[in-house]
mmCIF file with all atom_site columns, C-alpha atoms in Angstrom:
data_model
loop_
_atom_site.group_PDB
_atom_site.id
_atom_site.type_symbol
_atom_site.label_atom_id
_atom_site.label_alt_id
_atom_site.label_comp_id
_atom_site.label_asym_id
_atom_site.label_entity_id
_atom_site.label_seq_id
_atom_site.pdbx_PDB_ins_code
_atom_site.Cartn_x
_atom_site.Cartn_y
_atom_site.Cartn_z
_atom_site.occupancy
_atom_site.B_iso_or_equiv
_atom_site.pdbx_formal_charge
_atom_site.auth_seq_id
_atom_site.auth_comp_id
_atom_site.auth_asym_id
_atom_site.auth_atom_id
_atom_site.pdbx_PDB_model_num
ATOM 1   C CA . MET A 1 1   ? -62.102 22.098 114.330 1.00 0.00 ? 3   MET A CA 1
ATOM 2   C CA . LYS A 1 2   ? -62.824 20.182 111.112 1.00 0.00 ? 4   LYS A CA 1
ATOM 3   C CA . HIS A 1 3   ? -60.822 17.220 112.397 1.00 0.00 ? 5   HIS A CA 1
ATOM 4   C CA . LEU A 1 4   ? -62.734 17.236 115.719 1.00 0.00 ? 6   LEU A CA 1
ATOM 5   C CA . PHE A 1 5   ? -66.044 16.804 113.938 1.00 0.00 ? 7   PHE A CA 1
ATOM 6   C CA . ILE A 1 6   ? -64.643 14.078 111.705 1.00 0.00 ? 8   ILE A CA 1
ATOM 7   C CA . ILE A 1 7   ? -63.317 12.194 114.849 1.00 0.00 ? 9   ILE A CA 1
ATOM 8   C CA . LEU A 1 8   ? -66.701 12.682 116.628 1.00 0.00 ? 10  LEU A CA 1
ATOM 9   C CA . SER A 1 9   ? -68.552 11.498 113.528 1.00 0.00 ? 11  SER A CA 1
ATOM 10  C CA . CYS A 1 10  ? -66.667 8.316  113.295 1.00 0.00 ? 12  CYS A CA 1
ATOM 11  C CA . LEU A 1 11  ? -67.476 7.674  116.927 1.00 0.00 ? 13  LEU A CA 1
ATOM 12  C CA . LEU A 1 12  ? -71.341 8.229  116.374 1.00 0.00 ? 14  LEU A CA 1
ATOM 13  C CA . PRO A 1 13  ? -72.373 4.699  117.464 1.00 0.00 ? 15  PRO A CA 1
ATOM 14  C CA . SER A 1 14  ? -70.747 5.221  120.947 1.00 0.00 ? 16  SER A CA 1
ATOM 15  C CA . LEU A 1 15  ? -72.256 8.764  121.219 1.00 0.00 ? 17  LEU A CA 1
ATOM 16  C CA . CYS A 1 16  ? -75.411 7.036  122.523 1.00 0.00 ? 18  CYS A CA 1
ATOM 17  C CA . SER A 1 17  ? -73.830 6.617  125.836 1.00 0.00 ? 19  SER A CA 1
ATOM 18  C CA . ALA A 1 18  ? -73.688 9.146  128.583 1.00 0.00 ? 20  ALA A CA 1
ATOM 19  C CA . GLN A 1 19  ? -71.503 11.892 127.136 1.00 0.00 ? 21  GLN A CA 1
ATOM 20  C CA . THR A 1 20  ? -70.873 15.119 128.888 1.00 0.00 ? 22  THR A CA 1
ATOM 21  C CA . PHE A 1 21  ? -70.655 18.485 127.364 1.00 0.00 ? 23  PHE A CA 1
ATOM 22  C CA . SER A 1 22  ? -69.793 21.521 129.456 1.00 0.00 ? 24  SER A CA 1
ATOM 23  C CA . GLY A 1 23  ? -68.452 25.064 129.212 1.00 0.00 ? 25  GLY A CA 1
ATOM 24  C CA . GLU A 1 24  ? -66.766 27.698 131.311 1.00 0.00 ? 26  GLU A CA 1
ATOM 25  C CA . TYR A 1 25  ? -66.887 31.432 130.683 1.00 0.00 ? 27  TYR A CA 1
ATOM 26  C CA . THR A 1 26  ? -64.643 33.953 132.193 1.00 0.00 ? 28  THR A CA 1
ATOM 27  C CA . ALA A 1 27  ? -64.825 37.795 131.382 1.00 0.00 ? 29  ALA A CA 1
ATOM 28  C CA . GLU A 1 28  ? -62.609 40.628 132.773 1.00 0.00 ? 30  GLU A CA 1
ATOM 29  C CA . TRP A 1 29  ? -62.856 44.343 132.361 1.00 0.00 ? 31  TRP A CA 1
ATOM 30  C CA . GLN A 1 30  ? -59.510 46.249 132.526 1.00 0.00 ? 32  GLN A CA 1
ATOM 31  C CA . TRP A 1 31  ? -58.864 49.899 133.103 1.00 0.00 ? 33  TRP A CA 1
ATOM 32  C CA . ASP A 1 32  ? -55.490 51.667 133.409 1.00 0.00 ? 34  ASP A CA 1
ATOM 33  C CA . MET A 1 33  ? -56.908 54.573 135.466 1.00 0.00 ? 35  MET A CA 1
ATOM 34  C CA . LYS A 1 34  ? -56.558 56.779 132.502 1.00 0.00 ? 36  LYS A CA 1
ATOM 35  C CA . ARG A 1 35  ? -58.864 56.397 129.350 1.00 0.00 ? 37  ARG A CA 1
ATOM 36  C CA . ASN A 1 36  ? -57.837 53.018 128.173 1.00 0.00 ? 38  ASN A CA 1
ATOM 37  C CA . THR A 1 37  ? -60.010 50.024 128.694 1.00 0.00 ? 39  THR A CA 1
ATOM 38  C CA . ASN A 1 38  ? -60.083 46.408 127.616 1.00 0.00 ? 40  ASN A CA 1
ATOM 39  C CA . TRP A 1 39  ? -62.606 43.590 127.923 1.00 0.00 ? 41  TRP A CA 1
ATOM 40  C CA . LEU A 1 40  ? -61.226 40.063 127.876 1.00 0.00 ? 42  LEU A CA 1
ATOM 41  C CA . ASN A 1 41  ? -63.285 36.947 127.238 1.00 0.00 ? 43  ASN A CA 1
ATOM 42  C CA . LEU A 1 42  ? -62.254 33.288 127.706 1.00 0.00 ? 44  LEU A CA 1
ATOM 43  C CA . LEU A 1 43  ? -64.701 30.485 126.775 1.00 0.00 ? 45  LEU A CA 1
ATOM 44  C CA . ARG A 1 44  ? -63.702 26.828 127.270 1.00 0.00 ? 46  ARG A CA 1
ATOM 45  C CA . LEU A 1 45  ? -66.000 23.986 125.840 1.00 0.00 ? 47  LEU A CA 1
ATOM 46  C CA . ASN A 1 46  ? -65.352 20.376 127.103 1.00 0.00 ? 48  ASN A CA 1
ATOM 47  C CA . LEU A 1 47  ? -66.775 17.148 125.646 1.00 0.00 ? 49  LEU A CA 1
ATOM 48  C CA . ASN A 1 48  ? -66.218 13.679 127.301 1.00 0.00 ? 50  ASN A CA 1
ATOM 49  C CA . VAL A 1 49  ? -67.531 10.489 125.779 1.00 0.00 ? 51  VAL A CA 1
ATOM 50  C CA . PRO A 1 50  ? -67.169 7.215  127.634 1.00 0.00 ? 52  PRO A CA 1
ATOM 51  C CA . VAL A 1 51  ? -66.057 4.178  125.600 1.00 0.00 ? 53  VAL A CA 1
ATOM 52  C CA . PHE A 1 52  ? -65.287 0.547  126.491 1.00 0.00 ? 54  PHE A CA 1
ATOM 53  C CA . ASP A 1 53  ? -67.812 0.255  129.188 1.00 0.00 ? 55  ASP A CA 1
ATOM 54  C CA . GLY A 1 54  ? -66.649 3.345  130.955 1.00 0.00 ? 56  GLY A CA 1
ATOM 55  C CA . LYS A 1 55  ? -63.009 2.301  131.216 1.00 0.00 ? 57  LYS A CA 1
ATOM 56  C CA . GLY A 1 56  ? -61.961 4.745  128.619 1.00 0.00 ? 58  GLY A CA 1
ATOM 57  C CA . THR A 1 57  ? -62.965 8.286  127.499 1.00 0.00 ? 59  THR A CA 1
ATOM 58  C CA . ILE A 1 58  ? -62.738 10.336 124.412 1.00 0.00 ? 60  ILE A CA 1
ATOM 59  C CA . GLU A 1 59  ? -61.841 13.749 125.638 1.00 0.00 ? 61  GLU A CA 1
ATOM 60  C CA . ALA A 1 60  ? -61.936 17.128 123.625 1.00 0.00 ? 62  ALA A CA 1
ATOM 61  C CA . SER A 1 61  ? -61.575 20.715 124.929 1.00 0.00 ? 63  SER A CA 1
ATOM 62  C CA . THR A 1 62  ? -61.209 23.931 122.993 1.00 0.00 ? 64  THR A CA 1
ATOM 63  C CA . LEU A 1 63  ? -60.272 27.596 124.202 1.00 0.00 ? 65  LEU A CA 1
ATOM 64  C CA . HIS A 1 64  ? -61.908 30.650 122.732 1.00 0.00 ? 66  HIS A CA 1
ATOM 65  C CA . ILE A 1 65  ? -60.235 33.959 123.425 1.00 0.00 ? 67  ILE A CA 1
ATOM 66  C CA . ALA A 1 66  ? -61.431 37.421 122.586 1.00 0.00 ? 68  ALA A CA 1
ATOM 67  C CA . LYS A 1 67  ? -60.549 40.895 123.612 1.00 0.00 ? 69  LYS A CA 1
ATOM 68  C CA . THR A 1 68  ? -61.600 44.321 122.470 1.00 0.00 ? 70  THR A CA 1
ATOM 69  C CA . ASN A 1 69  ? -58.384 46.115 122.410 1.00 0.00 ? 71  ASN A CA 1
ATOM 70  C CA . GLU A 1 70  ? -54.584 45.531 122.449 1.00 0.00 ? 72  GLU A CA 1
ATOM 71  C CA . THR A 1 71  ? -52.640 45.360 125.715 1.00 0.00 ? 73  THR A CA 1
ATOM 72  C CA . ILE A 1 72  ? -53.240 48.633 127.590 1.00 0.00 ? 74  ILE A CA 1
ATOM 73  C CA . ILE A 1 73  ? -50.119 48.524 129.856 1.00 0.00 ? 75  ILE A CA 1
ATOM 74  C CA . ALA A 1 74  ? -46.504 47.890 128.712 1.00 0.00 ? 76  ALA A CA 1
ATOM 75  C CA . ASP A 1 75  ? -45.554 45.109 131.185 1.00 0.00 ? 77  ASP A CA 1
ATOM 76  C CA . TRP A 1 76  ? -44.798 41.506 130.723 1.00 0.00 ? 78  TRP A CA 1
ATOM 77  C CA . GLN A 1 77  ? -47.242 40.555 133.541 1.00 0.00 ? 79  GLN A CA 1
ATOM 78  C CA . THR A 1 78  ? -50.076 42.577 132.144 1.00 0.00 ? 80  THR A CA 1
ATOM 79  C CA . PHE A 1 79  ? -53.258 42.653 134.042 1.00 0.00 ? 81  PHE A CA 1
ATOM 80  C CA . SER A 1 80  ? -54.300 38.901 133.863 1.00 0.00 ? 82  SER A CA 1
ATOM 81  C CA . ASN A 1 81  ? -53.518 35.319 132.972 1.00 0.00 ? 83  ASN A CA 1
ATOM 82  C CA . ILE A 1 82  ? -56.334 35.236 130.502 1.00 0.00 ? 84  ILE A CA 1
ATOM 83  C CA . GLU A 1 83  ? -54.880 38.071 128.363 1.00 0.00 ? 85  GLU A CA 1
ATOM 84  C CA . ALA A 1 84  ? -53.777 36.513 125.102 1.00 0.00 ? 86  ALA A CA 1
ATOM 85  C CA . GLU A 1 85  ? -54.276 37.109 121.314 1.00 0.00 ? 87  GLU A CA 1
ATOM 86  C CA . ASN A 1 86  ? -57.757 36.576 119.955 1.00 0.00 ? 88  ASN A CA 1
ATOM 87  C CA . ASN A 1 87  ? -58.102 32.902 119.126 1.00 0.00 ? 89  ASN A CA 1
ATOM 88  C CA . VAL A 1 88  ? -61.083 30.633 118.051 1.00 0.00 ? 90  VAL A CA 1
ATOM 89  C CA . ALA A 1 89  ? -61.146 27.021 118.886 1.00 0.00 ? 91  ALA A CA 1
ATOM 90  C CA . ALA A 1 90  ? -57.566 26.367 120.063 1.00 0.00 ? 92  ALA A CA 1
ATOM 91  C CA . ILE A 1 91  ? -57.160 22.778 121.076 1.00 0.00 ? 93  ILE A CA 1
ATOM 92  C CA . ALA A 1 92  ? -56.501 22.412 124.895 1.00 0.00 ? 94  ALA A CA 1
ATOM 93  C CA . VAL A 1 93  ? -57.328 18.616 124.910 1.00 0.00 ? 95  VAL A CA 1
ATOM 94  C CA . LEU A 1 94  ? -58.063 16.059 122.240 1.00 0.00 ? 96  LEU A CA 1
ATOM 95  C CA . GLY A 1 95  ? -57.354 12.316 122.865 1.00 0.00 ? 97  GLY A CA 1
ATOM 96  C CA . TYR A 1 96  ? -58.258 9.220  124.559 1.00 0.00 ? 98  TYR A CA 1
ATOM 97  C CA . MET A 1 97  ? -57.952 8.545  128.374 1.00 0.00 ? 99  MET A CA 1
ATOM 98  C CA . HIS A 1 98  ? -57.802 5.048  129.645 1.00 0.00 ? 100 HIS A CA 1
ATOM 99  C CA . GLU A 1 99  ? -58.175 4.353  133.485 1.00 0.00 ? 101 GLU A CA 1
ATOM 100 C CA . TRP A 1 100 ? -57.386 1.691  135.714 1.00 0.00 ? 102 TRP A CA 1
ATOM 101 C CA . GLN A 1 101 ? -57.589 1.587  139.418 1.00 0.00 ? 103 GLN A CA 1
ATOM 102 C CA . ALA A 1 102 ? -54.285 2.976  140.193 1.00 0.00 ? 104 ALA A CA 1
ATOM 103 C CA . ALA A 1 103 ? -53.206 4.659  137.018 1.00 0.00 ? 105 ALA A CA 1
ATOM 104 C CA . HIS A 1 104 ? -54.446 6.313  133.773 1.00 0.00 ? 106 HIS A CA 1
ATOM 105 C CA . LEU A 1 105 ? -53.123 6.740  130.302 1.00 0.00 ? 107 LEU A CA 1
ATOM 106 C CA . PHE A 1 106 ? -53.729 9.536  127.925 1.00 0.00 ? 108 PHE A CA 1
ATOM 107 C CA . VAL A 1 107 ? -52.931 9.476  124.225 1.00 0.00 ? 109 VAL A CA 1
ATOM 108 C CA . GLY A 1 108 ? -53.407 12.712 122.229 1.00 0.00 ? 110 GLY A CA 1
ATOM 109 C CA . VAL A 1 109 ? -52.881 16.444 122.561 1.00 0.00 ? 111 VAL A CA 1
ATOM 110 C CA . ARG A 1 110 ? -52.926 17.862 125.903 1.00 0.00 ? 112 ARG A CA 1
ATOM 111 C CA . ASN A 1 111 ? -52.204 21.365 127.234 1.00 0.00 ? 113 ASN A CA 1
ATOM 112 C CA . VAL A 1 112 ? -49.362 21.244 129.724 1.00 0.00 ? 114 VAL A CA 1
ATOM 113 C CA . ASN A 1 113 ? -51.445 23.296 132.228 1.00 0.00 ? 115 ASN A CA 1
ATOM 114 C CA . GLU A 1 114 ? -54.305 20.730 132.273 1.00 0.00 ? 116 GLU A CA 1
ATOM 115 C CA . ASP A 1 115 ? -52.897 18.559 135.253 1.00 0.00 ? 117 ASP A CA 1
ATOM 116 C CA . PHE A 1 116 ? -51.106 21.189 137.433 1.00 0.00 ? 118 PHE A CA 1
ATOM 117 C CA . PHE A 1 117 ? -52.392 23.328 140.350 1.00 0.00 ? 119 PHE A CA 1
ATOM 118 C CA . THR A 1 118 ? -55.926 22.309 139.972 1.00 0.00 ? 120 THR A CA 1
ATOM 119 C CA . SER A 1 119 ? -58.198 21.750 142.825 1.00 0.00 ? 121 SER A CA 1
ATOM 120 C CA . ASP A 1 120 ? -61.867 22.488 144.027 1.00 0.00 ? 122 ASP A CA 1
ATOM 121 C CA . ILE A 1 121 ? -60.693 25.608 145.723 1.00 0.00 ? 123 ILE A CA 1
ATOM 122 C CA . THR A 1 122 ? -58.160 27.156 143.217 1.00 0.00 ? 124 THR A CA 1
ATOM 123 C CA . THR A 1 123 ? -59.452 30.096 141.129 1.00 0.00 ? 125 THR A CA 1
ATOM 124 C CA . LEU A 1 124 ? -58.280 32.375 138.495 1.00 0.00 ? 126 LEU A CA 1
ATOM 125 C CA . PHE A 1 125 ? -55.845 34.934 139.949 1.00 0.00 ? 127 PHE A CA 1
ATOM 126 C CA . ILE A 1 126 ? -55.354 38.310 138.358 1.00 0.00 ? 128 ILE A CA 1
ATOM 127 C CA . ASN A 1 127 ? -51.766 38.931 137.440 1.00 0.00 ? 129 ASN A CA 1
ATOM 128 C CA . SER A 1 128 ? -50.134 35.825 139.150 1.00 0.00 ? 130 SER A CA 1
ATOM 129 C CA . SER A 1 129 ? -46.536 36.452 138.089 1.00 0.00 ? 131 SER A CA 1
ATOM 130 C CA . CYS A 1 130 ? -46.210 35.837 134.455 1.00 0.00 ? 132 CYS A CA 1
ATOM 131 C CA . GLY A 1 131 ? -48.415 32.871 134.224 1.00 0.00 ? 133 GLY A CA 1
ATOM 132 C CA . ILE A 1 132 ? -46.919 31.066 137.281 1.00 0.00 ? 134 ILE A CA 1
ATOM 133 C CA . PHE A 1 133 ? -49.832 30.017 139.425 1.00 0.00 ? 135 PHE A CA 1
ATOM 134 C CA . PRO A 1 134 ? -49.722 31.068 143.067 1.00 0.00 ? 136 PRO A CA 1
ATOM 135 C CA . THR A 1 135 ? -49.154 27.943 145.069 1.00 0.00 ? 137 THR A CA 1
ATOM 136 C CA . ILE A 1 136 ? -50.383 29.652 148.298 1.00 0.00 ? 138 ILE A CA 1
ATOM 137 C CA . ALA A 1 137 ? -54.068 29.267 146.939 1.00 0.00 ? 139 ALA A CA 1
ATOM 138 C CA . ALA A 1 138 ? -54.391 25.756 148.407 1.00 0.00 ? 140 ALA A CA 1
ATOM 139 C CA . SER A 1 139 ? -52.506 23.086 150.347 1.00 0.00 ? 141 SER A CA 1
ATOM 140 C CA . TYR A 1 140 ? -51.088 20.453 148.192 1.00 0.00 ? 142 TYR A CA 1
ATOM 141 C CA . PRO A 1 141 ? -50.059 16.882 149.376 1.00 0.00 ? 143 PRO A CA 1
#
């Protein structure tokens, strides 16, 4: 996290442009139909700073995961895809994206799941087969 602040402070002159800061929060309550419960929280924070007259972007995203108890069922698939160990500020994306009309280039750290199975109609599916996203969720070209 300290490195992110150092990088962003070096880019302070370009921060005067129209940067975008956003967040997404997902929560889930689990119950095993006995007495065990668990509450999962996933917070994603995103920052995009355009540079070079909008042809490039500095991108940063962090994941923050918190749960109240350990896994309440002894199964690899568990209840949900957001169930993970407690983690604060795990880097999902940190780098530079340059875009042309027909292509783009990203240099930096990028989570492998960033560019796959994303569309306007896909959503978070509970227990989607050990993290493999269900492809029936949308029609892909």
